[in-house]
Every structure is written in C-alpha cells, then in structure tokens.
C-alpha cells in the first residue's frame, strides 16, 4: 500500500519582502505552455516583461498575463531592460546556442539571470557567464527544475541516507519522439538528444550520488535513411563511472516512445521513479529485499506534487532579492556541459574518456 511521506521542498532562502519581477526572454512552447502559466501559482515571483522577436505574437501574451505593453521588448532593444526598475530577474528561455549571449547582456543590464539548461554549448561560454555574474554582482541560476520537485528530492535523500544500503548502479532513461522541423535537431545550434533530454539523466545521477563522474563511454545510433537525423544522433547510450564505484547507465533518444524512468539499485533493494523527468505524474516506489533471498516488500511514497516551474521561480526570487547564491548555480551547469563534451568525445573517438577531477 502507498505510504504517505512528509518530505517537503528543500529549504529555501527566507521569503522576500516583495515579489521579484521577471522578464521572460523567448516565447516558445515551454514559455507559453509551462512558464508563464506557472506564475499564477507563484508567491514570490511575477511576470513584468517579455522579450520576443515577434511583437504581434508577444502583445496578446502580455495582455493575458498582465504585462504592460511598454514592457514588451524586441531583441534589438534588449538593453532597455536596464531601465526597467521592476525587472529583477531575466529568465533566458532561448535555443541553447543563444544562452551565453543573452545571459551576458542581462548581466550588463544589471539583472539576475535564470537560464534554461543546458547552461551553454561550450564550457568556455559557461565560464564567461559565471565571470560576468561575478563582475556584475548578480546571481546566476540554471533551471534544473527537478531540484525543486518533491519526488526527485526524496529519491536523492533516500540514496544519500542509504535507506536501502549503498547505491551500486543507476539506470536513467529519457526518451521522446522529436521530428523536423525542430531546432533541437540542428547540431550547430546546440541540438541533439544528449543536451536536450540526456542532461536530465546526467543531473539526476549527480543528485543520487552526490559525486562527479570520473569517466564516461558512449555509443550512438544515427540512421542514415532518416533526414531528421542528418546532423544529430537519434539515440545515445552512455555509462558514467563515479569515484565511489557507482556505475550509471543512461539512455536518451529522439526516436523512441516517451519514457522518463529512473531506477537506483542499492545493496538491499532498489528505488524506482516513473515519470522522473516529466512535468508531472511522478511515482516513487521502494523495493526492499529480493524474492530469491527472502521476503520482499514494495512501498510507494505519496508526496504532495508541486508545479515545478512555480517552485523554481519562487526559489530564485528569494535568492535574487537577497543576492544569495542558488543551489543549481553556474558551477553545476558547467559540470554538466563538461560531461556532455566527454560523451561527444567518446562518440567521436571511441572508448572511455576520463574527466578531470
């Protein structure tokens, strides 16, 4: 039978005295369907500005969310954010290859930045983003929303507590069908399944182990008869080895039916999470023991779900207004980009690639 669990969101900064104003940059599907609607569920964050290349598209969206028309900017006038005193945070929701450019511009405008993942296309861009944050004395957070999601938080805590004994292996799968035209299928713009969906597996393994991998090896399939995958692989599988001895098997695909599953094998059982990387629908189960070694039991933990985006934006609102570093900072974003680089190196060259400590 499912067991209620009292776990709640991880501790946040003290609630701010006022809501933080967000400027959302980019009006793609994620912004329109998830991020902007989530503001209605926020306590400490509110939308006050939009940046879009299509003013005709942006104005009705602004009216729907109570944003003043004079706070709708195009990219040519992005720097005008500096003069909008009610904008505290700039949320970068642009294609991967534009993350660094507009993060730097937001810091030049004196704003804090919440940037979608992956942080950038290269490690060098990540470093420039962090340097710019320090120079501006502003905060940079990477939008790893699952760090604010109770089921993922609880799984990480169970593993750190060794609730079922030490972690031995991890299996993470994040697959979906992606068809052209889609910018995620363009290699030159930071596309591909590893940076888009595989990064969830990479980051989940860090949450579970609390470690950085020491080596990686990867294989990919890029069908030659499907023009959708002329530039990026359809599917990639990769192994990560951690200093403790934990081995993670991860797989991601743009050509497989949706599957977002995380399983952690421990010495005394395993922990399963369905819909682990989805926007909603997470289910968390613990399996203790084994039928071959004695009585086994399965327990489902019932947690109160949250809107991931609202929780994330409320959290960073508190960090920004207090000018305090967030948990999912630029260092975490850089670490994931370095792992993605190592995966791509393994695909190019074959064999195991060691990551620097």
Tab-separated table of C-alpha atoms in Angstrom:
chain	number	residue	atom	x	y	z
A	1	UNK	CA	0.000	0.000	0.000
A	2	UNK	CA	1.200	3.552	-0.682
A	3	UNK	CA	2.737	5.250	2.323
A	4	UNK	CA	2.295	8.986	2.940
A	5	UNK	CA	5.595	10.793	3.192
A	6	UNK	CA	6.048	14.115	4.920
A	7	UNK	CA	9.013	15.206	2.817
A	8	UNK	CA	8.656	18.725	1.526
A	9	UNK	CA	10.609	21.028	-0.703
A	10	UNK	CA	14.217	21.579	0.335
A	11	UNK	CA	14.863	24.669	2.482
A	12	UNK	CA	14.729	27.911	0.549
A	13	UNK	CA	16.023	31.363	1.281
A	14	UNK	CA	13.834	33.445	3.636
A	15	UNK	CA	10.691	34.686	1.850
A	16	UNK	CA	11.322	38.032	0.148
A	17	UNK	CA	9.514	41.151	1.316
A	18	UNK	CA	8.058	41.641	-2.174
A	19	UNK	CA	7.632	39.552	-5.303
A	20	UNK	CA	10.532	39.576	-7.747
A	21	UNK	CA	9.752	40.839	-11.233
A	22	UNK	CA	10.695	38.513	-14.089
A	23	UNK	CA	11.439	39.357	-17.703
A	24	UNK	CA	10.922	36.218	-19.772
A	25	UNK	CA	13.065	36.015	-22.903
A	26	UNK	CA	11.692	33.868	-25.721
A	27	UNK	CA	8.095	32.877	-26.441
A	28	UNK	CA	8.477	29.273	-27.495
A	29	UNK	CA	6.375	26.318	-26.399
A	30	UNK	CA	7.995	25.995	-22.975
A	31	UNK	CA	7.347	29.638	-22.134
A	32	UNK	CA	3.777	29.690	-23.403
A	33	UNK	CA	2.610	26.324	-22.063
A	34	UNK	CA	4.566	25.967	-18.812
A	35	UNK	CA	6.473	29.003	-17.559
A	36	UNK	CA	4.005	31.863	-17.989
A	37	UNK	CA	1.013	29.872	-16.641
A	38	UNK	CA	3.133	28.852	-13.625
A	39	UNK	CA	3.406	32.469	-12.456
A	40	UNK	CA	-0.241	32.242	-11.366
A	41	UNK	CA	0.900	29.663	-8.787
A	42	UNK	CA	3.887	31.688	-7.563
A	43	UNK	CA	4.032	33.503	-4.243
A	44	UNK	CA	7.281	35.402	-4.708
A	45	UNK	CA	7.595	35.861	-8.486
A	46	UNK	CA	5.564	37.716	-11.101
A	47	UNK	CA	5.985	38.371	-14.839
A	48	UNK	CA	6.604	42.040	-15.644
A	49	UNK	CA	8.316	41.999	-19.061
A	50	UNK	CA	8.649	39.932	-22.235
A	51	UNK	CA	11.367	39.852	-24.881
A	52	UNK	CA	10.414	38.446	-28.282
A	53	UNK	CA	11.301	38.892	-31.916
A	54	UNK	CA	7.602	38.894	-32.818
A	55	UNK	CA	5.760	41.809	-31.229
A	56	UNK	CA	2.495	40.750	-32.834
A	57	UNK	CA	2.763	37.448	-31.006
A	58	UNK	CA	4.040	38.978	-27.789
A	59	UNK	CA	1.400	41.668	-27.211
A	60	UNK	CA	-1.593	39.316	-26.752
A	61	UNK	CA	0.539	37.179	-24.438
A	62	UNK	CA	1.477	40.248	-22.419
A	63	UNK	CA	-2.167	41.292	-22.065
A	64	UNK	CA	-3.114	37.780	-20.950
A	65	UNK	CA	-0.547	37.882	-18.145
A	66	UNK	CA	-0.997	41.486	-17.054
A	67	UNK	CA	2.263	42.780	-18.527
A	68	UNK	CA	2.390	46.420	-19.640
A	69	UNK	CA	2.756	46.978	-23.377
A	70	UNK	CA	5.798	49.212	-22.816
A	71	UNK	CA	7.491	46.243	-21.119
A	72	UNK	CA	7.382	44.164	-24.327
A	73	UNK	CA	10.805	44.444	-25.973
A	74	UNK	CA	12.433	43.035	-29.084
A	75	UNK	CA	15.984	41.707	-29.182
A	76	UNK	CA	17.364	44.896	-30.715
A	77	UNK	CA	16.247	46.776	-27.601
A	78	UNK	CA	17.192	44.070	-25.091
A	79	UNK	CA	19.469	46.523	-23.300
A	80	UNK	CA	16.433	48.612	-22.373
A	81	UNK	CA	15.846	46.103	-19.573
A	82	UNK	CA	18.419	48.102	-17.631
A	83	UNK	CA	15.917	50.948	-17.354
A	84	UNK	CA	13.033	48.780	-16.128
A	85	UNK	CA	13.316	49.042	-12.358
A	86	UNK	CA	10.612	46.441	-11.743
A	87	UNK	CA	12.638	43.737	-13.541
A	88	UNK	CA	14.799	41.863	-11.035
A	89	UNK	CA	15.347	38.578	-12.910
A	90	UNK	CA	15.797	37.755	-16.589
A	91	UNK	CA	14.685	34.220	-17.461
A	92	UNK	CA	16.502	33.025	-20.589
A	93	UNK	CA	14.276	30.550	-22.483
A	94	UNK	CA	16.070	30.601	-25.827
A	95	UNK	CA	17.723	27.963	-28.026
A	96	UNK	CA	20.902	26.581	-26.472
A	97	UNK	CA	23.321	28.482	-28.702
A	98	UNK	CA	21.879	31.825	-27.527
A	99	UNK	CA	22.072	31.183	-23.771
A	100	UNK	CA	25.501	32.692	-23.257
A	101	UNK	CA	24.939	35.761	-25.439
A	102	UNK	CA	21.752	36.857	-23.721
A	103	UNK	CA	22.912	35.927	-20.247
A	104	UNK	CA	25.883	38.257	-20.723
A	105	UNK	CA	23.564	41.003	-21.978
A	106	UNK	CA	21.267	40.538	-18.976
A	107	UNK	CA	24.195	40.944	-16.574
A	108	UNK	CA	25.253	44.068	-18.481
A	109	UNK	CA	21.729	45.349	-17.787
A	110	UNK	CA	22.296	44.716	-14.062
A	111	UNK	CA	19.801	41.872	-13.701
A	112	UNK	CA	19.937	38.438	-12.077
A	113	UNK	CA	19.653	35.524	-14.522
A	114	UNK	CA	17.739	32.249	-14.527
A	115	UNK	CA	18.931	30.330	-17.597
A	116	UNK	CA	17.437	27.197	-19.074
A	117	UNK	CA	19.611	24.120	-19.391
A	118	UNK	CA	21.982	23.220	-20.818
A	119	UNK	CA	23.759	26.285	-19.495
A	120	UNK	CA	25.551	26.851	-22.808
A	121	UNK	CA	27.022	25.000	-25.779
A	122	UNK	CA	30.649	25.060	-24.599
A	123	UNK	CA	32.497	25.074	-21.304
A	124	UNK	CA	34.186	28.321	-22.343
A	125	UNK	CA	30.789	30.011	-22.685
A	126	UNK	CA	29.792	28.719	-19.252
A	127	UNK	CA	32.903	30.227	-17.717
A	128	UNK	CA	32.204	33.605	-19.356
A	129	UNK	CA	28.679	33.543	-17.943
A	130	UNK	CA	29.968	32.899	-14.422
A	131	UNK	CA	32.648	35.570	-14.767
A	132	UNK	CA	30.017	38.070	-15.908
A	133	UNK	CA	27.799	37.229	-12.921
A	134	UNK	CA	30.661	37.908	-10.520
A	135	UNK	CA	31.611	41.139	-12.271
A	136	UNK	CA	28.004	42.379	-12.101
A	137	UNK	CA	27.497	41.121	-8.528
A	138	UNK	CA	24.367	39.343	-9.730
A	139	UNK	CA	23.179	35.746	-9.251
A	140	UNK	CA	23.128	33.078	-11.965
A	141	UNK	CA	20.915	30.020	-11.617
A	142	UNK	CA	20.499	27.182	-14.108
A	143	UNK	CA	16.923	25.961	-14.427
A	144	UNK	CA	17.215	22.437	-13.083
A	145	UNK	CA	13.573	22.342	-12.026
A	146	UNK	CA	13.740	18.820	-10.566
A	147	UNK	CA	15.815	20.130	-7.665
A	148	UNK	CA	12.552	21.778	-6.560
A	149	UNK	CA	10.364	18.709	-7.211
A	150	UNK	CA	9.481	16.626	-4.108
A	151	UNK	CA	9.752	13.144	-5.641
A	152	UNK	CA	13.229	13.744	-7.072
A	153	UNK	CA	14.264	15.426	-3.834
A	154	UNK	CA	13.062	12.455	-1.820
A	155	UNK	CA	14.833	9.932	-4.041
A	156	UNK	CA	18.082	11.863	-3.653
A	157	UNK	CA	17.636	11.980	0.128
A	158	UNK	CA	16.928	8.241	0.343
A	159	UNK	CA	20.111	7.499	-1.586
A	160	UNK	CA	22.241	9.885	0.463
A	161	UNK	CA	20.822	8.344	3.662
A	162	UNK	CA	21.482	4.833	2.288
A	163	UNK	CA	17.900	3.898	3.179
A	164	UNK	CA	18.337	0.668	1.174
A	165	UNK	CA	22.072	0.390	1.661
A	166	UNK	CA	24.803	1.884	-0.509
A	167	UNK	CA	23.982	2.793	-4.113
A	168	UNK	CA	25.512	0.353	-6.595
A	169	UNK	CA	24.142	1.158	-10.063
A	170	UNK	CA	21.747	3.632	-11.674
A	171	UNK	CA	19.544	3.270	-14.743
A	172	UNK	CA	18.185	6.505	-16.230
A	173	UNK	CA	16.104	6.777	-19.405
A	174	UNK	CA	14.736	9.931	-21.003
A	175	UNK	CA	13.291	9.327	-24.440
A	176	UNK	CA	10.782	11.052	-26.710
A	177	UNK	CA	9.894	11.437	-30.378
A	178	UNK	CA	11.250	14.626	-31.941
A	179	UNK	CA	10.549	15.327	-35.606
A	180	UNK	CA	11.671	18.040	-38.010
A	181	UNK	CA	11.335	20.939	-38.224
A	182	UNK	CA	12.763	21.372	-34.738
A	183	UNK	CA	15.790	23.402	-33.646
A	184	UNK	CA	16.786	20.528	-31.358
A	185	UNK	CA	17.756	18.575	-34.484
A	186	UNK	CA	20.330	21.203	-35.533
A	187	UNK	CA	23.844	20.432	-34.327
A	188	UNK	CA	25.107	23.951	-34.949
A	189	UNK	CA	22.566	25.370	-32.517
A	190	UNK	CA	23.416	23.055	-29.647
A	191	UNK	CA	20.870	20.391	-30.517
A	192	UNK	CA	20.874	16.644	-30.079
A	193	UNK	CA	19.329	14.255	-27.564
A	194	UNK	CA	22.163	14.357	-25.020
A	195	UNK	CA	21.980	18.114	-24.398
A	196	UNK	CA	18.179	18.211	-24.560
A	197	UNK	CA	16.907	15.110	-22.752
A	198	UNK	CA	20.060	13.258	-21.723
A	199	UNK	CA	21.100	16.133	-19.475
A	200	UNK	CA	18.248	15.159	-17.127
A	201	UNK	CA	19.857	11.740	-16.677
A	202	UNK	CA	23.265	13.305	-16.058
A	203	UNK	CA	21.907	15.699	-13.446
A	204	UNK	CA	19.768	13.044	-11.748
A	205	UNK	CA	22.837	10.855	-11.289
A	206	UNK	CA	24.561	13.747	-9.520
A	207	UNK	CA	21.543	14.175	-7.222
A	208	UNK	CA	21.614	10.468	-6.384
A	209	UNK	CA	25.357	10.017	-5.883
A	210	UNK	CA	26.457	13.460	-4.728
A	211	UNK	CA	29.513	12.862	-6.909
A	212	UNK	CA	31.004	13.893	-10.229
A	213	UNK	CA	31.800	11.083	-12.680
A	214	UNK	CA	35.419	10.202	-13.281
A	215	UNK	CA	34.933	8.602	-16.706
A	216	UNK	CA	32.363	8.137	-19.481
A	217	UNK	CA	31.878	5.929	-22.519
A	218	UNK	CA	29.124	6.347	-25.109
A	219	UNK	CA	27.509	4.769	-28.184
A	220	UNK	CA	25.083	6.348	-30.629
A	221	UNK	CA	22.760	5.450	-33.481
A	222	UNK	CA	22.299	7.961	-36.310
A	223	UNK	CA	20.081	6.429	-39.024
A	224	UNK	CA	21.277	7.364	-42.490
A	225	UNK	CA	17.852	6.901	-44.061
A	226	UNK	CA	16.088	9.483	-41.875
A	227	UNK	CA	16.787	13.128	-42.821
A	228	UNK	CA	15.609	14.279	-39.385
A	229	UNK	CA	18.893	12.922	-38.019
A	230	UNK	CA	21.249	14.283	-40.636
A	231	UNK	CA	23.024	16.404	-38.003
A	232	UNK	CA	22.440	14.735	-34.631
A	233	UNK	CA	22.114	11.144	-33.387
A	234	UNK	CA	18.683	9.635	-32.921
A	235	UNK	CA	19.697	7.699	-29.805
A	236	UNK	CA	22.646	7.761	-27.400
A	237	UNK	CA	23.522	5.422	-24.539
A	238	UNK	CA	26.327	6.230	-22.130
A	239	UNK	CA	27.937	4.861	-18.985
A	240	UNK	CA	29.205	7.055	-16.158
A	241	UNK	CA	31.615	5.729	-13.518
A	242	UNK	CA	31.854	7.526	-10.166
A	243	UNK	CA	34.732	7.558	-7.653
A	244	UNK	CA	32.688	5.524	-5.151
A	245	UNK	CA	32.339	2.725	-7.710
A	246	UNK	CA	28.756	3.526	-8.709
A	247	UNK	CA	28.075	2.910	-12.400
A	248	UNK	CA	25.215	4.713	-14.166
A	249	UNK	CA	23.681	3.503	-17.410
A	250	UNK	CA	21.861	6.322	-19.191
A	251	UNK	CA	19.969	6.371	-22.455
A	252	UNK	CA	18.268	9.128	-24.377
A	253	UNK	CA	16.521	9.196	-27.728
A	254	UNK	CA	14.635	11.460	-30.106
A	255	UNK	CA	13.128	8.448	-31.869
A	256	UNK	CA	11.644	6.322	-29.078
A	257	UNK	CA	8.246	6.495	-27.422
A	258	UNK	CA	8.194	8.655	-24.323
A	259	UNK	CA	9.927	7.035	-21.357
A	260	UNK	CA	11.254	9.003	-18.399
A	261	UNK	CA	12.355	6.452	-15.835
A	262	UNK	CA	14.929	6.409	-13.038
A	263	UNK	CA	15.936	3.314	-11.060
A	264	UNK	CA	18.623	3.185	-8.391
A	265	UNK	CA	19.919	-0.253	-7.404
A	266	UNK	CA	21.139	-0.419	-3.812
A	267	UNK	CA	22.658	-3.181	-1.704
A	268	UNK	CA	19.323	-4.006	-0.010
A	269	UNK	CA	16.786	-3.209	-2.718
A	270	UNK	CA	16.034	-0.640	-5.374
A	271	UNK	CA	14.203	2.675	-5.766
A	272	UNK	CA	12.019	3.296	-8.812
A	273	UNK	CA	10.604	6.550	-10.121
A	274	UNK	CA	8.242	6.687	-13.068
A	275	UNK	CA	7.832	9.950	-14.996
A	276	UNK	CA	11.012	11.006	-13.233
A	277	UNK	CA	11.799	13.850	-15.649
A	278	UNK	CA	8.266	14.799	-16.688
A	279	UNK	CA	6.467	17.990	-15.719
A	280	UNK	CA	4.053	15.978	-13.574
A	281	UNK	CA	2.954	12.428	-12.710
A	282	UNK	CA	5.955	11.237	-10.699
A	283	UNK	CA	5.567	7.949	-8.774
A	284	UNK	CA	8.174	6.774	-6.291
A	285	UNK	CA	8.487	3.179	-5.054
A	286	UNK	CA	10.943	1.349	-2.809
A	287	UNK	CA	11.547	-2.371	-3.218
A	288	UNK	CA	13.228	-3.955	-0.213
A	289	UNK	CA	14.821	-7.377	-0.366
A	290	UNK	CA	14.586	-9.922	-3.158
A	291	UNK	CA	12.264	-12.881	-3.809
A	292	UNK	CA	15.339	-15.119	-4.073
A	293	UNK	CA	16.826	-14.015	-0.746
A	294	UNK	CA	13.775	-13.916	1.471
A	295	UNK	CA	10.600	-11.876	1.826
A	296	UNK	CA	10.488	-8.770	-0.375
A	297	UNK	CA	8.261	-5.749	0.062
A	298	UNK	CA	7.253	-2.836	-2.135
A	299	UNK	CA	6.334	0.556	-0.701
A	300	UNK	CA	5.044	3.570	-2.601
A	301	UNK	CA	5.725	7.013	-1.174
A	302	UNK	CA	2.959	9.568	-1.581
A	303	UNK	CA	4.196	13.135	-1.750
A	304	UNK	CA	2.372	16.352	-2.462
A	305	UNK	CA	3.168	17.363	-6.046
A	306	UNK	CA	4.104	20.915	-6.940
A	307	UNK	CA	4.293	22.917	-10.129
A	308	UNK	CA	7.998	22.584	-10.913
A	309	UNK	CA	8.317	25.954	-12.625
A	310	UNK	CA	6.482	27.889	-9.921
A	311	UNK	CA	8.636	26.299	-7.202
A	312	UNK	CA	11.796	27.052	-9.160
A	313	UNK	CA	10.872	30.692	-9.876
A	314	UNK	CA	9.773	31.345	-6.296
A	315	UNK	CA	13.055	29.907	-5.037
A	316	UNK	CA	15.193	32.067	-7.303
A	317	UNK	CA	13.094	35.129	-6.484
A	318	UNK	CA	14.226	34.778	-2.870
A	319	UNK	CA	17.849	34.199	-3.913
A	320	UNK	CA	17.865	37.187	-6.260
A	321	UNK	CA	16.289	39.701	-3.892
A	322	UNK	CA	18.676	38.629	-1.125
A	323	UNK	CA	21.574	38.417	-3.639
A	324	UNK	CA	22.354	34.928	-2.314
A	325	UNK	CA	23.818	32.084	-4.435
A	326	UNK	CA	21.292	29.451	-5.599
A	327	UNK	CA	21.821	25.700	-5.300
A	328	UNK	CA	21.800	24.993	-9.043
A	329	UNK	CA	24.450	27.539	-9.905
A	330	UNK	CA	26.793	28.046	-12.815
A	331	UNK	CA	29.265	25.512	-11.447
A	332	UNK	CA	26.621	22.793	-11.777
A	333	UNK	CA	25.753	23.947	-15.273
A	334	UNK	CA	29.418	23.900	-16.260
A	335	UNK	CA	29.894	20.417	-14.785
A	336	UNK	CA	27.064	19.053	-16.933
A	337	UNK	CA	28.401	20.715	-20.085
A	338	UNK	CA	31.807	19.126	-19.414
A	339	UNK	CA	30.141	15.713	-19.133
A	340	UNK	CA	28.252	16.316	-22.387
A	341	UNK	CA	31.571	17.261	-24.012
A	342	UNK	CA	33.097	13.991	-22.776
A	343	UNK	CA	30.164	11.992	-24.153
A	344	UNK	CA	30.588	13.667	-27.536
A	345	UNK	CA	34.330	12.981	-27.441
A	346	UNK	CA	33.653	9.312	-26.732
A	347	UNK	CA	31.249	9.191	-29.679
A	348	UNK	CA	33.835	10.771	-31.990
A	349	UNK	CA	36.889	8.834	-30.871
A	350	UNK	CA	35.532	5.668	-29.331
A	351	UNK	CA	36.490	4.295	-25.954
A	352	UNK	CA	36.499	5.664	-22.427
A	353	UNK	CA	37.036	9.373	-21.777
A	354	UNK	CA	38.309	10.411	-18.369
A	355	UNK	CA	37.016	13.593	-16.806
A	356	UNK	CA	39.333	15.873	-14.890
A	357	UNK	CA	38.779	15.891	-11.130
